[in-house]
mmCIF file of C-alpha atoms in Angstrom:
data_model
loop_
_atom_site.group_PDB
_atom_site.id
_atom_site.type_symbol
_atom_site.label_atom_id
_atom_site.label_comp_id
_atom_site.label_asym_id
_atom_site.label_seq_id
_atom_site.Cartn_x
_atom_site.Cartn_y
_atom_site.Cartn_z
ATOM 1 C CA UNK A 1006 72.359 210.410 -95.603
ATOM 2 C CA UNK A 1007 73.642 212.394 -92.552
ATOM 3 C CA UNK A 1008 75.793 215.185 -93.444
ATOM 4 C CA UNK A 1009 75.024 214.887 -97.266
ATOM 5 C CA UNK A 1010 73.269 217.373 -99.608
ATOM 6 C CA UNK A 1011 70.016 215.727 -100.859
ATOM 7 C CA UNK A 1012 67.943 216.556 -103.777
ATOM 8 C CA UNK A 1013 64.681 214.448 -103.792
ATOM 9 C CA UNK A 1014 63.101 213.419 -106.953
ATOM 10 C CA UNK A 1015 59.412 214.000 -107.016
ATOM 11 C CA UNK A 1016 56.253 213.321 -109.443
ATOM 12 C CA UNK A 1017 54.034 215.879 -111.142
ATOM 13 C CA UNK A 1018 54.943 219.050 -112.491
ATOM 14 C CA UNK A 1019 57.632 219.997 -110.002
ATOM 15 C CA UNK A 1020 60.333 217.779 -111.214
ATOM 16 C CA UNK A 1021 62.625 218.170 -108.181
ATOM 17 C CA UNK A 1022 62.996 219.976 -104.942
ATOM 18 C CA UNK A 1023 64.584 223.330 -106.070
ATOM 19 C CA UNK A 1024 67.421 223.490 -103.817
ATOM 20 C CA UNK A 1025 69.727 220.772 -102.234
ATOM 21 C CA UNK A 1026 68.685 220.117 -98.678
ATOM 22 C CA UNK A 1027 71.532 220.053 -96.070
ATOM 23 C CA UNK A 1028 70.868 216.839 -94.015
ATOM 24 C CA UNK A 1029 72.445 216.929 -90.416
ATOM 25 C CA UNK A 1030 73.896 213.736 -89.103
ATOM 26 C CA UNK A 1031 71.123 212.922 -86.930
ATOM 27 C CA UNK A 1032 68.329 213.074 -89.569
ATOM 28 C CA UNK A 1033 67.600 209.413 -90.448
ATOM 29 C CA UNK A 1034 64.868 209.827 -92.960
ATOM 30 C CA UNK A 1035 63.501 212.553 -95.500
ATOM 31 C CA UNK A 1036 60.114 212.087 -97.046
ATOM 32 C CA UNK A 1037 58.256 214.330 -99.455
ATOM 33 C CA UNK A 1038 54.707 213.894 -100.775
ATOM 34 C CA UNK A 1039 53.380 215.615 -103.790
ATOM 35 C CA UNK A 1040 50.060 215.593 -106.051
ATOM 36 C CA UNK A 1041 50.560 215.562 -109.699
ATOM 37 C CA UNK A 1042 49.916 218.894 -111.106
ATOM 38 C CA UNK A 1043 50.772 220.771 -108.010
ATOM 39 C CA UNK A 1044 53.409 223.305 -107.621
ATOM 40 C CA UNK A 1045 53.969 222.724 -103.757
ATOM 41 C CA UNK A 1046 53.985 219.880 -101.440
ATOM 42 C CA UNK A 1047 54.426 218.726 -97.886
ATOM 43 C CA UNK A 1048 57.080 216.707 -96.215
ATOM 44 C CA UNK A 1049 58.553 215.320 -93.033
ATOM 45 C CA UNK A 1050 62.048 215.166 -91.681
ATOM 46 C CA UNK A 1051 62.549 212.137 -89.351
ATOM 47 C CA UNK A 1052 65.204 212.783 -86.521
ATOM 48 C CA UNK A 1053 66.955 209.910 -84.735
ATOM 49 C CA UNK A 1054 64.312 207.509 -85.975
ATOM 50 C CA UNK A 1055 61.616 208.767 -83.837
ATOM 51 C CA UNK A 1056 60.816 212.571 -83.978
ATOM 52 C CA UNK A 1057 59.369 214.062 -87.087
ATOM 53 C CA UNK A 1058 58.971 217.632 -88.111
ATOM 54 C CA UNK A 1059 56.643 218.859 -90.961
ATOM 55 C CA UNK A 1060 58.019 220.935 -93.696
ATOM 56 C CA UNK A 1061 56.587 222.712 -96.808
ATOM 57 C CA UNK A 1062 58.342 222.704 -100.092
ATOM 58 C CA UNK A 1063 57.438 225.294 -102.804
ATOM 59 C CA UNK A 1064 58.348 224.860 -106.387
ATOM 60 C CA UNK A 1065 60.933 227.326 -107.946
ATOM 61 C CA UNK A 1066 58.974 229.328 -110.537
ATOM 62 C CA UNK A 1067 60.704 229.279 -114.045
ATOM 63 C CA UNK A 1068 62.800 232.331 -115.222
ATOM 64 C CA UNK A 1069 60.718 234.998 -116.810
ATOM 65 C CA UNK A 1070 61.759 236.112 -120.340
ATOM 66 C CA UNK A 1071 61.455 239.787 -120.599
ATOM 67 C CA UNK A 1072 63.105 240.253 -123.881
ATOM 68 C CA UNK A 1073 61.015 242.761 -125.847
ATOM 69 C CA UNK A 1074 59.477 244.390 -122.590
ATOM 70 C CA UNK A 1075 59.781 248.246 -122.693
ATOM 71 C CA UNK A 1076 60.484 250.915 -120.065
ATOM 72 C CA UNK A 1077 58.425 253.911 -120.858
ATOM 73 C CA UNK A 1078 59.471 257.290 -119.417
ATOM 74 C CA UNK A 1079 57.163 260.530 -119.538
ATOM 75 C CA UNK A 1080 58.422 264.059 -119.458
ATOM 76 C CA UNK A 1081 60.558 263.784 -121.566
ATOM 77 C CA UNK A 1082 59.197 260.783 -123.567
ATOM 78 C CA UNK A 1083 61.634 258.069 -123.721
ATOM 79 C CA UNK A 1084 61.378 254.260 -124.307
ATOM 80 C CA UNK A 1085 64.087 251.528 -123.628
ATOM 81 C CA UNK A 1086 63.482 248.156 -125.303
ATOM 82 C CA UNK A 1087 64.908 245.340 -123.066
ATOM 83 C CA UNK A 1088 67.184 243.044 -125.106
ATOM 84 C CA UNK A 1089 65.994 239.827 -126.533
ATOM 85 C CA UNK A 1090 66.730 236.689 -124.359
ATOM 86 C CA UNK A 1091 66.842 238.675 -121.050
ATOM 87 C CA UNK A 1092 65.791 235.954 -118.517
ATOM 88 C CA UNK A 1093 65.116 236.891 -114.907
ATOM 89 C CA UNK A 1094 64.968 234.422 -112.116
ATOM 90 C CA UNK A 1095 62.320 234.501 -109.169
ATOM 91 C CA UNK A 1096 63.852 236.741 -106.700
ATOM 92 C CA UNK A 1097 65.899 238.550 -109.420
ATOM 93 C CA UNK A 1098 66.529 242.191 -110.140
ATOM 94 C CA UNK A 1099 66.988 244.055 -113.530
ATOM 95 C CA UNK A 1100 68.856 247.412 -113.076
ATOM 96 C CA UNK A 1101 68.629 249.709 -116.014
ATOM 97 C CA UNK A 1102 71.028 252.677 -115.635
ATOM 98 C CA UNK A 1103 71.131 255.845 -117.631
ATOM 99 C CA UNK A 1104 74.627 255.246 -119.221
ATOM 100 C CA UNK A 1105 76.996 253.890 -116.608
ATOM 101 C CA UNK A 1106 78.706 250.703 -117.261
ATOM 102 C CA UNK A 1107 78.315 247.859 -114.634
ATOM 103 C CA UNK A 1108 81.615 248.369 -113.367
ATOM 104 C CA UNK A 1109 81.185 252.032 -113.135
ATOM 105 C CA UNK A 1110 78.114 251.469 -111.393
ATOM 106 C CA UNK A 1111 79.335 249.082 -108.805
ATOM 107 C CA UNK A 1112 82.297 251.390 -108.119
ATOM 108 C CA UNK A 1113 80.044 254.521 -107.505
ATOM 109 C CA UNK A 1114 77.633 252.680 -105.192
ATOM 110 C CA UNK A 1115 80.432 250.710 -103.375
ATOM 111 C CA UNK A 1116 78.810 247.198 -104.192
ATOM 112 C CA UNK A 1117 79.172 244.240 -106.157
ATOM 113 C CA UNK A 1118 75.847 243.081 -107.652
ATOM 114 C CA UNK A 1119 74.713 239.530 -106.986
ATOM 115 C CA UNK A 1120 74.267 236.808 -109.219
ATOM 116 C CA UNK A 1121 70.361 237.367 -109.446
ATOM 117 C CA UNK A 1122 70.930 240.850 -110.839
ATOM 118 C CA UNK A 1123 70.834 241.632 -114.563
ATOM 119 C CA UNK A 1124 72.485 244.921 -115.378
ATOM 120 C CA UNK A 1125 71.430 246.862 -118.520
ATOM 121 C CA UNK A 1126 73.182 250.074 -119.580
ATOM 122 C CA UNK A 1127 70.237 252.147 -121.522
ATOM 123 C CA UNK A 1128 72.872 254.205 -123.223
ATOM 124 C CA UNK A 1129 70.841 257.406 -122.525
ATOM 125 C CA UNK A 1130 67.747 255.869 -124.400
ATOM 126 C CA UNK A 1131 65.452 255.302 -121.583
ATOM 127 C CA UNK A 1132 66.175 257.254 -118.513
ATOM 128 C CA UNK A 1133 66.777 261.042 -118.078
ATOM 129 C CA UNK A 1134 65.709 262.184 -114.566
ATOM 130 C CA UNK A 1135 65.484 265.948 -114.595
ATOM 131 C CA UNK A 1136 61.866 266.469 -112.979
ATOM 132 C CA UNK A 1137 58.399 265.320 -113.465
ATOM 133 C CA UNK A 1138 59.160 261.874 -115.032
ATOM 134 C CA UNK A 1139 57.137 258.771 -114.415
ATOM 135 C CA UNK A 1140 57.860 255.137 -115.549
ATOM 136 C CA UNK A 1141 55.624 252.201 -116.767
ATOM 137 C CA UNK A 1142 56.722 248.660 -117.705
ATOM 138 C CA UNK A 1143 55.068 247.346 -120.909
ATOM 139 C CA UNK A 1144 55.300 243.633 -121.932
ATOM 140 C CA UNK A 1145 56.173 242.311 -125.554
ATOM 141 C CA UNK A 1146 52.576 242.990 -126.530
ATOM 142 C CA UNK A 1147 52.890 246.576 -125.351
ATOM 143 C CA UNK A 1148 50.464 246.012 -122.441
ATOM 144 C CA UNK A 1149 51.135 247.981 -119.373
ATOM 145 C CA UNK A 1150 51.905 245.649 -116.438
ATOM 146 C CA UNK A 1151 53.179 248.094 -113.929
ATOM 147 C CA UNK A 1152 52.790 251.876 -113.843
ATOM 148 C CA UNK A 1153 52.810 254.720 -114.448
ATOM 149 C CA UNK A 1154 54.681 255.459 -111.297
ATOM 150 C CA UNK A 1155 54.456 258.409 -109.131
ATOM 151 C CA UNK A 1156 56.453 261.500 -110.663
ATOM 152 C CA UNK A 1157 59.545 262.971 -109.628
ATOM 153 C CA UNK A 1158 59.233 266.509 -108.293
ATOM 154 C CA UNK A 1159 59.988 269.431 -110.685
ATOM 155 C CA UNK A 1160 63.607 269.515 -109.269
ATOM 156 C CA UNK A 1161 63.906 265.728 -109.279
ATOM 157 C CA UNK A 1162 66.380 264.394 -106.702
ATOM 158 C CA UNK A 1163 64.284 261.738 -105.089
ATOM 159 C CA UNK A 1164 64.712 258.055 -104.531
ATOM 160 C CA UNK A 1165 61.585 255.962 -104.644
ATOM 161 C CA UNK A 1166 61.586 252.498 -103.270
ATOM 162 C CA UNK A 1167 58.540 250.207 -103.666
ATOM 163 C CA UNK A 1168 56.657 249.105 -100.457
ATOM 164 C CA UNK A 1169 55.578 245.470 -100.128
ATOM 165 C CA UNK A 1170 52.882 244.284 -100.428
ATOM 166 C CA UNK A 1171 52.911 245.913 -103.789
ATOM 167 C CA UNK A 1172 50.351 248.630 -104.364
ATOM 168 C CA UNK A 1173 49.299 250.608 -107.360
ATOM 169 C CA UNK A 1174 52.466 252.252 -108.841
ATOM 170 C CA UNK A 1175 50.569 255.635 -109.164
ATOM 171 C CA UNK A 1176 49.996 255.965 -105.390
ATOM 172 C CA UNK A 1177 52.315 257.760 -102.983
ATOM 173 C CA UNK A 1178 51.539 255.090 -100.321
ATOM 174 C CA UNK A 1179 53.088 252.454 -102.594
ATOM 175 C CA UNK A 1180 56.688 253.945 -102.379
ATOM 176 C CA UNK A 1181 59.176 255.126 -99.745
ATOM 177 C CA UNK A 1182 60.272 258.651 -100.793
ATOM 178 C CA UNK A 1183 63.552 259.879 -99.675
ATOM 179 C CA UNK A 1184 66.062 262.350 -100.866
ATOM 180 C CA UNK A 1185 68.493 260.463 -103.192
ATOM 181 C CA UNK A 1186 71.875 259.530 -101.911
ATOM 182 C CA UNK A 1187 74.229 256.550 -101.874
ATOM 183 C CA UNK A 1188 72.921 255.682 -98.352
ATOM 184 C CA UNK A 1189 69.405 255.322 -99.256
ATOM 185 C CA UNK A 1190 69.942 253.579 -102.726
ATOM 186 C CA UNK A 1191 69.492 249.992 -102.783
ATOM 187 C CA UNK A 1192 70.199 248.724 -106.236
ATOM 188 C CA UNK A 1193 69.938 244.759 -106.451
ATOM 189 C CA UNK A 1194 68.319 244.497 -102.993
ATOM 190 C CA UNK A 1195 65.517 245.586 -100.803
ATOM 191 C CA UNK A 1196 62.621 243.380 -102.041
ATOM 192 C CA UNK A 1197 61.653 239.872 -100.839
ATOM 193 C CA UNK A 1198 59.393 237.267 -102.175
ATOM 194 C CA UNK A 1199 55.959 237.628 -100.374
ATOM 195 C CA UNK A 1200 53.166 235.168 -99.967
ATOM 196 C CA UNK A 1201 51.078 237.104 -102.462
ATOM 197 C CA UNK A 1202 52.925 237.271 -105.528
ATOM 198 C CA UNK A 1203 52.776 240.453 -108.073
ATOM 199 C CA UNK A 1204 55.123 239.163 -110.910
ATOM 200 C CA UNK A 1205 57.586 241.778 -112.243
ATOM 201 C CA UNK A 1206 57.211 245.221 -111.238
ATOM 202 C CA UNK A 1207 59.168 248.564 -110.917
ATOM 203 C CA UNK A 1208 60.887 248.298 -107.512
ATOM 204 C CA UNK A 1209 63.108 251.315 -107.303
ATOM 205 C CA UNK A 1210 63.644 254.491 -109.217
ATOM 206 C CA UNK A 1211 66.569 256.792 -108.425
ATOM 207 C CA UNK A 1212 67.886 260.209 -109.331
ATOM 208 C CA UNK A 1213 71.584 260.621 -108.600
ATOM 209 C CA UNK A 1214 72.381 264.138 -107.635
ATOM 210 C CA UNK A 1215 75.776 265.943 -107.904
ATOM 211 C CA UNK A 1216 77.906 267.369 -110.873
ATOM 212 C CA UNK A 1217 78.338 264.773 -113.420
ATOM 213 C CA UNK A 1218 76.593 261.935 -111.528
ATOM 214 C CA UNK A 1219 73.566 261.661 -113.839
ATOM 215 C CA UNK A 1220 75.062 258.660 -115.667
ATOM 216 C CA UNK A 1221 74.215 256.592 -112.608
ATOM 217 C CA UNK A 1222 70.578 257.278 -112.470
ATOM 218 C CA UNK A 1223 68.578 254.089 -112.573
ATOM 219 C CA UNK A 1224 65.143 252.217 -112.633
ATOM 220 C CA UNK A 1225 65.142 248.813 -111.064
ATOM 221 C CA UNK A 1226 62.824 245.913 -111.756
ATOM 222 C CA UNK A 1227 61.952 242.899 -109.413
ATOM 223 C CA UNK A 1228 60.344 239.596 -110.258
ATOM 224 C CA UNK A 1229 58.891 237.792 -107.425
ATOM 225 C CA UNK A 1230 57.939 234.817 -109.454
ATOM 226 C CA UNK A 1231 54.291 235.593 -109.697
#
């Protein structure tokens, strides 16, 4: 199997190792051991027929359906209902912008959003950062699953990026607080999948200062697979 991409079939609820494994030419055997019902397992890679190395394999969580979830803004009160069928992969982001199209957003921030990023234009329905706003995320049953966040100051103009491990959204220590600018904004990046999972949460809130730039204001969600 040297030099090939290997996908190993396993038993139980895992189904298959989530990503193909690149096998170097000197690897002579790959073995995985799983217990039915588990979501992780152990394995060994044998090199040159003698040396073995232990590896851990973690099951890839299923995509999360957030259709019907709601982003709730206070001061002034606004809500944005996430469209039906919106599926977020583990390690994926959702960017909810004020009114910018995806193309406009990418051009303004000078980036190309990754395949793991879902972009939603709220059409001015859910985000208006003018000062004192907080944000909360509710699931389809109207249960708050994250937030309310800390508030923008009265003059707004701040970028809040969530600190990991994720703490309570209403605590200042849960956020990195910086004056908003393109240099500090990180739409579609900046979070990792930690050892202790939190599920989906608000990962970034950014005002966008400057004349006519309000359309690029955004709230970002991140799903770590929990």
